[in-house]
PDB file of C-alpha atoms and ligand atoms in Angstrom:
ATOM      1  CA  MET A   1      11.327 -67.943  -6.122  1.00 68.00           C
ATOM      2  CA  LYS A   2      13.442 -67.578  -9.259  1.00 77.00           C
ATOM      3  CA  THR A   3      11.805 -69.196 -12.263  1.00 76.00           C
ATOM      4  CA  ASN A   4      13.256 -70.489 -15.506  1.00 83.00           C
ATOM      5  CA  HIS A   5      16.066 -68.308 -16.851  1.00 93.00           C
ATOM      6  CA  PRO A   6      15.981 -67.398 -20.580  1.00 94.00           C
ATOM      7  CA  ASP A   7      19.457 -68.934 -21.087  1.00 96.00           C
ATOM      8  CA  VAL A   8      18.343 -72.254 -19.581  1.00 97.00           C
ATOM      9  CA  ALA A   9      17.266 -74.883 -22.144  1.00 96.00           C
ATOM     10  CA  GLU A  10      15.917 -77.307 -19.568  1.00 96.00           C
ATOM     11  CA  ILE A  11      15.777 -77.764 -15.789  1.00 97.00           C
ATOM     12  CA  LEU A  12      17.636 -80.999 -15.093  1.00 98.00           C
ATOM     13  CA  ILE A  13      17.297 -81.079 -11.276  1.00 98.00           C
ATOM     14  CA  SER A  14      14.740 -78.953  -9.461  1.00 98.00           C
ATOM     15  CA  ALA A  15      15.341 -77.094  -6.188  1.00 98.00           C
ATOM     16  CA  GLU A  16      13.091 -79.623  -4.413  1.00 98.00           C
ATOM     17  CA  GLU A  17      15.047 -82.588  -5.793  1.00 98.00           C
ATOM     18  CA  LEU A  18      18.333 -80.957  -4.781  1.00 98.00           C
ATOM     19  CA  ASP A  19      17.056 -80.336  -1.273  1.00 98.00           C
ATOM     20  CA  ALA A  20      15.872 -83.923  -0.804  1.00 98.00           C
ATOM     21  CA  ARG A  21      19.145 -85.406  -2.094  1.00 99.00           C
ATOM     22  CA  VAL A  22      21.305 -83.093   0.027  1.00 99.00           C
ATOM     23  CA  GLN A  23      19.309 -84.072   3.138  1.00 98.00           C
ATOM     24  CA  ALA A  24      19.874 -87.763   2.343  1.00 98.00           C
ATOM     25  CA  LEU A  25      23.598 -87.245   1.721  1.00 99.00           C
ATOM     26  CA  GLY A  26      23.877 -85.336   4.992  1.00 98.00           C
ATOM     27  CA  ALA A  27      22.306 -88.213   6.923  1.00 98.00           C
ATOM     28  CA  GLU A  28      24.651 -90.779   5.326  1.00 98.00           C
ATOM     29  CA  ILE A  29      27.728 -88.629   5.867  1.00 98.00           C
ATOM     30  CA  SER A  30      26.771 -87.958   9.503  1.00 98.00           C
ATOM     31  CA  SER A  31      26.478 -91.677  10.187  1.00 98.00           C
ATOM     32  CA  VAL A  32      29.827 -92.512   8.555  1.00 98.00           C
ATOM     33  CA  TYR A  33      31.609 -89.827  10.628  1.00 98.00           C
ATOM     34  CA  GLN A  34      29.860 -90.741  13.885  1.00 96.00           C
ATOM     35  CA  ASP A  35      32.114 -89.734  16.855  1.00 95.00           C
ATOM     36  CA  LYS A  36      34.420 -87.887  14.444  1.00 98.00           C
ATOM     37  CA  SER A  37      34.770 -84.233  13.618  1.00 98.00           C
ATOM     38  CA  PRO A  38      35.718 -83.964   9.939  1.00 98.00           C
ATOM     39  CA  LEU A  39      37.072 -81.030   7.981  1.00 98.00           C
ATOM     40  CA  LEU A  40      34.859 -80.194   5.023  1.00 98.00           C
ATOM     41  CA  LEU A  41      36.992 -78.936   2.164  1.00 98.00           C
ATOM     42  CA  SER A  42      35.048 -76.955  -0.395  1.00 98.00           C
ATOM     43  CA  VAL A  43      36.646 -76.616  -3.788  1.00 95.00           C
ATOM     44  CA  LEU A  44      35.940 -73.028  -4.827  1.00 95.00           C
ATOM     45  CA  LYS A  45      33.863 -71.647  -6.234  1.00 95.00           C
ATOM     46  CA  GLY A  46      31.320 -74.070  -7.638  1.00 97.00           C
ATOM     47  CA  SER A  47      30.785 -76.090  -4.465  1.00 98.00           C
ATOM     48  CA  VAL A  48      29.966 -73.240  -2.060  1.00 98.00           C
ATOM     49  CA  VAL A  49      26.196 -73.492  -2.460  1.00 98.00           C
ATOM     50  CA  PHE A  50      26.244 -77.283  -2.038  1.00 98.00           C
ATOM     51  CA  MET A  51      28.611 -76.991   0.936  1.00 98.00           C
ATOM     52  CA  ALA A  52      26.445 -74.356   2.628  1.00 98.00           C
ATOM     53  CA  ASP A  53      23.356 -76.552   2.324  1.00 98.00           C
ATOM     54  CA  LEU A  54      25.130 -79.824   3.125  1.00 98.00           C
ATOM     55  CA  MET A  55      26.811 -78.589   6.304  1.00 98.00           C
ATOM     56  CA  ARG A  56      23.459 -77.521   7.740  1.00 98.00           C
ATOM     57  CA  THR A  57      22.133 -81.079   7.375  1.00 98.00           C
ATOM     58  CA  LEU A  58      25.075 -82.636   9.257  1.00 98.00           C
ATOM     59  CA  THR A  59      24.463 -83.783  12.824  1.00 98.00           C
ATOM     60  CA  ILE A  60      28.191 -84.158  13.622  1.00 98.00           C
ATOM     61  CA  PRO A  61      30.573 -81.352  14.615  1.00 98.00           C
ATOM     62  CA  HIS A  62      32.744 -80.253  11.701  1.00 98.00           C
ATOM     63  CA  ALA A  63      35.043 -77.497  10.485  1.00 98.00           C
ATOM     64  CA  ILE A  64      35.197 -76.014   6.990  1.00 98.00           C
ATOM     65  CA  ASP A  65      37.999 -74.747   4.790  1.00 98.00           C
ATOM     66  CA  PHE A  66      38.409 -73.744   1.164  1.00 98.00           C
ATOM     67  CA  MET A  67      40.778 -74.427  -1.688  1.00 97.00           C
ATOM     68  CA  ALA A  68      40.810 -72.885  -5.132  1.00 94.00           C
ATOM     69  CA  VAL A  69      42.205 -74.637  -8.190  1.00 89.00           C
ATOM     70  CA  SER A  70      42.333 -73.446 -11.760  1.00 80.00           C
ATOM     71  CA  SER A  71      39.249 -74.337 -13.756  1.00 59.00           C
ATOM     72  CA  TYR A  72      38.037 -73.879 -17.301  1.00 52.00           C
ATOM     73  CA  GLY A  73      37.579 -70.114 -17.167  1.00 50.00           C
ATOM     74  CA  ALA A  74      35.195 -69.196 -19.944  1.00 47.00           C
ATOM     75  CA  ALA A  75      35.723 -72.449 -21.845  1.00 52.00           C
ATOM     76  CA  THR A  76      33.598 -75.562 -21.378  1.00 52.00           C
ATOM     77  CA  GLU A  77      36.287 -78.220 -21.964  1.00 56.00           C
ATOM     78  CA  SER A  78      38.812 -79.460 -19.406  1.00 57.00           C
ATOM     79  CA  SER A  79      42.451 -78.781 -20.211  1.00 56.00           C
ATOM     80  CA  GLY A  80      43.638 -81.435 -17.746  1.00 60.00           C
ATOM     81  CA  VAL A  81      45.948 -78.790 -16.289  1.00 64.00           C
ATOM     82  CA  VAL A  82      45.345 -78.032 -12.603  1.00 78.00           C
ATOM     83  CA  ARG A  83      46.891 -75.175 -10.655  1.00 83.00           C
ATOM     84  CA  ILE A  84      46.489 -74.290  -6.944  1.00 90.00           C
ATOM     85  CA  LEU A  85      45.216 -70.717  -6.645  1.00 93.00           C
ATOM     86  CA  LYS A  86      44.412 -70.829  -2.911  1.00 96.00           C
ATOM     87  CA  ASP A  87      45.612 -73.434  -0.433  1.00 96.00           C
ATOM     88  CA  LEU A  88      44.035 -74.527   2.868  1.00 97.00           C
ATOM     89  CA  ASP A  89      44.473 -72.280   5.911  1.00 95.00           C
ATOM     90  CA  THR A  90      45.546 -75.139   8.216  1.00 95.00           C
ATOM     91  CA  PRO A  91      47.478 -78.439   8.016  1.00 97.00           C
ATOM     92  CA  ILE A  92      45.347 -81.583   7.547  1.00 98.00           C
ATOM     93  CA  GLU A  93      47.750 -84.170   8.972  1.00 98.00           C
ATOM     94  CA  GLY A  94      45.773 -86.584  11.173  1.00 98.00           C
ATOM     95  CA  LYS A  95      42.435 -85.044  10.230  1.00 98.00           C
ATOM     96  CA  ASP A  96      39.382 -86.656   8.647  1.00 98.00           C
ATOM     97  CA  VAL A  97      38.991 -84.696   5.439  1.00 98.00           C
ATOM     98  CA  LEU A  98      35.902 -84.648   3.249  1.00 98.00           C
ATOM     99  CA  ILE A  99      36.339 -83.010  -0.152  1.00 98.00           C
ATOM    100  CA  VAL A 100      33.107 -81.296  -1.234  1.00 98.00           C
ATOM    101  CA  GLU A 101      32.909 -80.897  -5.028  1.00 98.00           C
ATOM    102  CA  ASP A 102      30.270 -79.508  -7.325  1.00 98.00           C
ATOM    103  CA  ILE A 103      30.844 -81.744 -10.337  1.00 97.00           C
ATOM    104  CA  ILE A 104      33.237 -84.394 -11.624  1.00 96.00           C
ATOM    105  CA  ASP A 105      33.678 -84.222 -15.357  1.00 94.00           C
ATOM    106  CA  SER A 106      36.966 -85.630 -16.731  1.00 92.00           C
ATOM    107  CA  GLY A 107      38.165 -86.317 -13.168  1.00 94.00           C
ATOM    108  CA  HIS A 108      41.472 -84.483 -13.664  1.00 90.00           C
ATOM    109  CA  THR A 109      40.819 -81.792 -11.042  1.00 90.00           C
ATOM    110  CA  LEU A 110      39.849 -84.199  -8.287  1.00 93.00           C
ATOM    111  CA  SER A 111      42.482 -86.770  -9.154  1.00 93.00           C
ATOM    112  CA  TYR A 112      45.210 -84.169  -8.823  1.00 90.00           C
ATOM    113  CA  LEU A 113      43.744 -82.695  -5.629  1.00 93.00           C
ATOM    114  CA  ARG A 114      43.355 -86.118  -4.047  1.00 95.00           C
ATOM    115  CA  GLY A 115      47.020 -86.985  -4.641  1.00 93.00           C
ATOM    116  CA  LEU A 116      48.153 -83.661  -3.272  1.00 93.00           C
ATOM    117  CA  LEU A 117      46.056 -83.995  -0.102  1.00 96.00           C
ATOM    118  CA  LEU A 118      46.972 -87.646   0.519  1.00 98.00           C
ATOM    119  CA  ALA A 119      50.637 -86.613   0.566  1.00 97.00           C
ATOM    120  CA  ARG A 120      49.804 -84.460   3.623  1.00 98.00           C
ATOM    121  CA  ASN A 121      48.826 -87.583   5.623  1.00 98.00           C
ATOM    122  CA  PRO A 122      45.213 -86.985   6.654  1.00 98.00           C
ATOM    123  CA  ALA A 123      43.648 -89.651   8.928  1.00 98.00           C
ATOM    124  CA  SER A 124      41.129 -90.247   6.153  1.00 98.00           C
ATOM    125  CA  LEU A 125      40.160 -88.652   2.858  1.00 98.00           C
ATOM    126  CA  ARG A 126      36.693 -89.006   1.381  1.00 98.00           C
ATOM    127  CA  ILE A 127      34.931 -87.291  -1.496  1.00 98.00           C
ATOM    128  CA  VAL A 128      31.360 -86.109  -1.953  1.00 98.00           C
ATOM    129  CA  THR A 129      30.302 -84.582  -5.249  1.00 98.00           C
ATOM    130  CA  LEU A 130      26.891 -83.177  -6.023  1.00 98.00           C
ATOM    131  CA  LEU A 131      27.087 -84.110  -9.710  1.00 98.00           C
ATOM    132  CA  SER A 132      29.012 -86.544 -11.861  1.00 98.00           C
ATOM    133  CA  LYS A 133      29.196 -87.023 -15.632  1.00 97.00           C
ATOM    134  CA  PRO A 134      30.326 -90.673 -15.811  1.00 96.00           C
ATOM    135  CA  SER A 135      30.464 -90.719 -19.635  1.00 96.00           C
ATOM    136  CA  ARG A 136      33.113 -87.965 -19.576  1.00 93.00           C
ATOM    137  CA  ARG A 137      35.559 -89.617 -17.176  1.00 94.00           C
ATOM    138  CA  GLU A 138      39.196 -89.731 -18.352  1.00 93.00           C
ATOM    139  CA  VAL A 139      40.775 -90.496 -14.961  1.00 93.00           C
ATOM    140  CA  ASP A 140      39.304 -92.844 -12.387  1.00 93.00           C
ATOM    141  CA  VAL A 141      38.694 -91.187  -9.004  1.00 95.00           C
ATOM    142  CA  PRO A 142      37.289 -93.052  -5.983  1.00 96.00           C
ATOM    143  CA  VAL A 143      34.192 -91.067  -4.993  1.00 98.00           C
ATOM    144  CA  ASP A 144      32.344 -91.916  -1.769  1.00 98.00           C
ATOM    145  CA  TRP A 145      29.086 -90.087  -2.457  1.00 98.00           C
ATOM    146  CA  VAL A 146      27.533 -88.824  -5.704  1.00 98.00           C
ATOM    147  CA  GLY A 147      24.406 -86.696  -5.513  1.00 98.00           C
ATOM    148  CA  PHE A 148      23.310 -87.225  -9.115  1.00 98.00           C
ATOM    149  CA  ASP A 149      24.782 -88.852 -12.212  1.00 98.00           C
ATOM    150  CA  ILE A 150      23.994 -86.575 -15.148  1.00 98.00           C
ATOM    151  CA  PRO A 151      24.340 -86.834 -18.950  1.00 97.00           C
ATOM    152  CA  ASP A 152      27.071 -85.104 -20.941  1.00 96.00           C
ATOM    153  CA  LYS A 153      25.530 -81.645 -20.995  1.00 95.00           C
ATOM    154  CA  PHE A 154      26.931 -78.342 -19.757  1.00 96.00           C
ATOM    155  CA  VAL A 155      25.012 -77.445 -16.617  1.00 97.00           C
ATOM    156  CA  ILE A 156      24.710 -74.304 -14.528  1.00 98.00           C
ATOM    157  CA  GLY A 157      23.084 -73.177 -11.292  1.00 98.00           C
ATOM    158  CA  TYR A 158      23.272 -74.158  -7.591  1.00 98.00           C
ATOM    159  CA  GLY A 159      26.870 -72.873  -7.561  1.00 98.00           C
ATOM    160  CA  LEU A 160      27.900 -73.955 -11.047  1.00 98.00           C
ATOM    161  CA  ASP A 161      28.783 -71.235 -13.510  1.00 97.00           C
ATOM    162  CA  TYR A 162      29.414 -70.435 -17.104  1.00 97.00           C
ATOM    163  CA  ASP A 163      31.902 -67.570 -17.292  1.00 95.00           C
ATOM    164  CA  GLU A 164      31.174 -66.791 -13.586  1.00 96.00           C
ATOM    165  CA  LEU A 165      27.428 -66.307 -14.137  1.00 97.00           C
ATOM    166  CA  TYR A 166      24.300 -68.330 -13.214  1.00 98.00           C
ATOM    167  CA  ARG A 167      25.675 -69.588  -9.852  1.00 98.00           C
ATOM    168  CA  ASP A 168      22.631 -68.125  -8.097  1.00 98.00           C
ATOM    169  CA  LEU A 169      20.010 -70.235  -9.900  1.00 98.00           C
ATOM    170  CA  PRO A 170      18.289 -72.481  -7.305  1.00 98.00           C
ATOM    171  CA  TYR A 171      18.147 -75.462  -9.697  1.00 98.00           C
ATOM    172  CA  ILE A 172      20.556 -77.319 -12.015  1.00 98.00           C
ATOM    173  CA  GLY A 173      19.816 -76.308 -15.581  1.00 98.00           C
ATOM    174  CA  VAL A 174      21.232 -77.060 -19.012  1.00 97.00           C
ATOM    175  CA  LEU A 175      22.759 -73.988 -20.626  1.00 95.00           C
ATOM    176  CA  LYS A 176      21.423 -73.109 -24.064  1.00 95.00           C
ATOM    177  CA  ALA A 177      24.068 -73.916 -26.684  1.00 91.00           C
ATOM    178  CA  HIS A 178      23.929 -70.460 -28.276  1.00 91.00           C
ATOM    179  CA  VAL A 179      25.219 -68.881 -25.037  1.00 92.00           C
ATOM    180  CA  TYR A 180      28.635 -70.574 -25.408  1.00 84.00           C
ATOM    181  CA  GLY A 181      28.428 -71.474 -29.098  1.00 75.00           C
TER     182      GLY A 181
HETATM  183  P1  IMP B 201      37.191 -82.070 -14.351  1.00 64.46           P
HETATM  184  O1  IMP B 201      38.611 -81.805 -13.948  1.00 64.46           O
HETATM  185  O2  IMP B 201      37.076 -82.256 -15.839  1.00 64.46           O
HETATM  186  O3  IMP B 201      36.557 -83.212 -13.596  1.00 64.46           O
HETATM  187  O4  IMP B 201      36.387 -80.745 -14.111  1.00 64.46           O
HETATM  188  C1  IMP B 201      35.804 -80.429 -12.911  1.00 64.46           C
HETATM  189  C2  IMP B 201      35.455 -78.951 -12.866  1.00 64.46           C
HETATM  190  O5  IMP B 201      35.053 -78.467 -14.147  1.00 64.46           O
HETATM  191  C3  IMP B 201      34.276 -78.715 -11.974  1.00 64.46           C
HETATM  192  O6  IMP B 201      34.669 -78.532 -10.642  1.00 64.46           O
HETATM  193  C4  IMP B 201      33.649 -77.482 -12.599  1.00 64.46           C
HETATM  194  O7  IMP B 201      34.251 -76.316 -12.080  1.00 64.46           O
HETATM  195  C5  IMP B 201      33.953 -77.604 -14.065  1.00 64.46           C
HETATM  196  N1  IMP B 201      32.825 -78.187 -14.834  1.00 64.46           N
HETATM  197  C6  IMP B 201      32.774 -79.382 -15.446  1.00 64.46           C
HETATM  198  N2  IMP B 201      31.602 -79.605 -16.067  1.00 64.46           N
HETATM  199  C7  IMP B 201      30.857 -78.509 -15.825  1.00 64.46           C
HETATM  200  C8  IMP B 201      29.508 -78.128 -16.176  1.00 64.46           C
HETATM  201  O8  IMP B 201      28.726 -78.846 -16.840  1.00 64.46           O
HETATM  202  N3  IMP B 201      29.105 -76.907 -15.727  1.00 64.46           N
HETATM  203  C9  IMP B 201      29.891 -76.072 -15.005  1.00 64.46           C
HETATM  204  N4  IMP B 201      31.146 -76.399 -14.626  1.00 64.46           N
HETATM  205  C10 IMP B 201      31.628 -77.596 -15.033  1.00 64.46           C
HETATM  206 MG1   MG B 202      34.627 -77.366  -9.049  1.00 64.46          MG
END
C-alpha cells in the first residue's frame, strides 16, 4: 500500500473512506437506473479512477465512453474557458447518460458540457461527481450525486492531478503549497 507522499500536506479522504462512499453511490445509482442500461461518460482524465471503481459496484448493465475537455494544465485556477479535445465515440440521442466527474470547482466545465450534451437529446442526463468544492462555485450546475463536499484546497490523488502527476495516489490528499507556489 502506498503511504503518505512527501508532497502531500494532509490526507483529506482515505482509501477506505473512498471505497465505502463509492460502494454507497453505486447502490444508489443502480436503484435509480433499475431496468435501464445507462451510458457512463467519464470526463478525462481525472475521473478514470473513480469511474473504474464505480462501474464495478453497479448491478445494472451499462456502457462506458470518454470525453476530454480542456482543463487547467499546470495552473490551479479555472479560466472558465472550455474546449472539446475528444468527443464521444457514439451518438447519445435517446440514451440515459450519466456524466462521471472527478471534481466540481467553479462549475464552468460541467455547465458547458451539460449544455452541449443536452442539445444532443439524450433520454436523460444525470451527473455524479466524486468531489465538490461548494464555496468555489461560480455557475450553478444540477448535480445528482456528490461523493464528498470538500473545502477550498487543491487536492490530488485517486485520479486527480497537479501537472499530470499524483493521479496514482490511493487517497485524496491536499497538495503542499510549495509544490505549486
Ligand atoms: P471547474 O470548471 O472549475 O468546475 O473545474 C473542474 C476541473 O478542474 C476538474 O475536472 C479538475 O480537472 C480541475 N480541478 C479543480 N479543482 C481541482 C483540484 O483541487 N485538484 C485537481 N484538479 C482540480
Ligand atoms: Mg475533470
